[in-house]
mmCIF file of C-alpha atoms in Angstrom:
data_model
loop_
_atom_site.group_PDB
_atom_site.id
_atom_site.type_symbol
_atom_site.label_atom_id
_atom_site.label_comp_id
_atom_site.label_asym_id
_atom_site.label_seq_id
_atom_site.Cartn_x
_atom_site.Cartn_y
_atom_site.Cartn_z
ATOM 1 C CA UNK K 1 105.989 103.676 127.457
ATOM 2 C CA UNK K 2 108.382 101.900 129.603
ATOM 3 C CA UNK K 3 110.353 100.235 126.018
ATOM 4 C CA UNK K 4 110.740 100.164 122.760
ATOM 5 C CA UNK K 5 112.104 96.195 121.676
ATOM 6 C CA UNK K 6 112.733 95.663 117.895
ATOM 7 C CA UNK K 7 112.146 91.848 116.956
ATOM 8 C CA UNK K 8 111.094 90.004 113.962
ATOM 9 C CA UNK K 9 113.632 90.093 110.674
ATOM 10 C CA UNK K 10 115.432 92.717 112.078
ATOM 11 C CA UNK K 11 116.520 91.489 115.216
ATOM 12 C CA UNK K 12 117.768 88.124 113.849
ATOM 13 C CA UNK K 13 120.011 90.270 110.778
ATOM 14 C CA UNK K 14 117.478 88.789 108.415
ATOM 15 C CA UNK K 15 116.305 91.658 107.123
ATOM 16 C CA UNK K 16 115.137 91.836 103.064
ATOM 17 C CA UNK K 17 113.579 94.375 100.503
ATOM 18 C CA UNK K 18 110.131 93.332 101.318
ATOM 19 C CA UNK K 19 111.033 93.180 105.642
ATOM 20 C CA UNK K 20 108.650 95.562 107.795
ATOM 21 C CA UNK K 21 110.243 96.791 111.282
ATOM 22 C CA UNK K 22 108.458 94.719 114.177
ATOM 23 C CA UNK K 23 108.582 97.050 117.236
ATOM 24 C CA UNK K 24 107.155 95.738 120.509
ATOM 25 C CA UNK K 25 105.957 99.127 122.603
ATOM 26 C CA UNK K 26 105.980 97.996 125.910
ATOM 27 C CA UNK K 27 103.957 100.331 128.749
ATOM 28 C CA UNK K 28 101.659 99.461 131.871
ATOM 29 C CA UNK K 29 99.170 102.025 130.660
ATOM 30 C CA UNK K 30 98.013 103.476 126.849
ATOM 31 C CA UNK K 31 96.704 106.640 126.884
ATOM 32 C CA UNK K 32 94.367 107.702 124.561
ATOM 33 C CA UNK K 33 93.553 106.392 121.411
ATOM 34 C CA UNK K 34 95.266 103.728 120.330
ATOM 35 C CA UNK K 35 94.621 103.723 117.159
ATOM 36 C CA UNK K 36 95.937 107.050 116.559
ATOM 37 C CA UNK K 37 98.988 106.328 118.305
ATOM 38 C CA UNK K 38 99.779 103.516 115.853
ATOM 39 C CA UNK K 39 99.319 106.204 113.165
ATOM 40 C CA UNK K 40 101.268 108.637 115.154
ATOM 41 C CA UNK K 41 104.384 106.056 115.018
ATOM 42 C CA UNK K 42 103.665 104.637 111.528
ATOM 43 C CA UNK K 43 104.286 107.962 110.506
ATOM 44 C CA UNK K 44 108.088 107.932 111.390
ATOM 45 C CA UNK K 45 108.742 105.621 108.996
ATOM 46 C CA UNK K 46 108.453 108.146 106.025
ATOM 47 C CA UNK K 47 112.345 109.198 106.213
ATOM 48 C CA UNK K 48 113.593 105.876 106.652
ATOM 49 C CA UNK K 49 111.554 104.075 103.836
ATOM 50 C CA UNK K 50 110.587 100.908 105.928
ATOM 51 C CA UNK K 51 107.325 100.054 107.223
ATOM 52 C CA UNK K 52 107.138 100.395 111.105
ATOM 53 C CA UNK K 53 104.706 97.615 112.673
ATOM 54 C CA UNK K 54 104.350 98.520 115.888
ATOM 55 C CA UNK K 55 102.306 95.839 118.688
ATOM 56 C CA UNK K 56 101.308 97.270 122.173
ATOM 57 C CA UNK K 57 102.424 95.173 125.259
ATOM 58 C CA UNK K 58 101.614 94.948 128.549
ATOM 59 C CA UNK K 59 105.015 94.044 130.363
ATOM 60 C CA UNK K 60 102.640 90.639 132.035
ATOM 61 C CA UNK K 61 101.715 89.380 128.573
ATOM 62 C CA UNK K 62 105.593 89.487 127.624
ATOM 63 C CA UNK K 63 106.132 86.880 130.148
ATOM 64 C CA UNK K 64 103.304 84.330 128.602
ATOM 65 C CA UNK K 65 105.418 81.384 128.226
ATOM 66 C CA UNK K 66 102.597 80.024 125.736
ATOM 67 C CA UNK K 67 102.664 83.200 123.703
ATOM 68 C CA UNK K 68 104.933 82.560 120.535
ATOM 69 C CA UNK K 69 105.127 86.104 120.044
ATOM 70 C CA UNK K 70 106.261 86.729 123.591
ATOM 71 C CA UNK K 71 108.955 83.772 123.239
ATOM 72 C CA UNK K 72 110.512 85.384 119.959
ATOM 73 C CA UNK K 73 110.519 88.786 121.267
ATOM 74 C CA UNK K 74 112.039 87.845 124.230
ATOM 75 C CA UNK K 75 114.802 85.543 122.518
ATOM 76 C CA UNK K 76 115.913 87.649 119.544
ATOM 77 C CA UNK K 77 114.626 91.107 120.961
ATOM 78 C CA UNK K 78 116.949 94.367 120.999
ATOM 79 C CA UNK K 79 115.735 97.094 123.253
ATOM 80 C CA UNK K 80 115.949 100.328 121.649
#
């Protein structure tokens, strides 16, 4: 993993009771299973009661300039 870039709620201090984390995991390659490496990272969000929501990037498809996602991460995003 090259980053770690909270966005969403969070980032813009908009945060409420019903709020998960958006975190953009940013890396040029993924090994294994993805799917278990979503669980892995879900599964730090037991001690600090919010749901984690974590999205895989490629560093090229943050720089989509017709990707809405891409735009808001890279506008309000904080790298962690």
């Amino acid at each position: 993993m090259s980053a770690f870039i909270v966005f969403g709620s969070v980032a813009r201090n908009e945060m409420h009771d019903q709020s998960d984390v958006d975190i953009a995991v940013v890396g040029t390659s993924f090994k294994g299973d993805r799917l278990q490496e979503m669980r892995d990272i879900r599964k730090l969000r037991y001690p600090i009661s919010y749901k984690l929501q974590p999205i895989w990037f490629y560093p090229e498809h943050l720089e989509d300039k017709y990707s809405t996602l891409a735009m808001e991460i890279k506008k309000v995003g904080i790298v962690v």
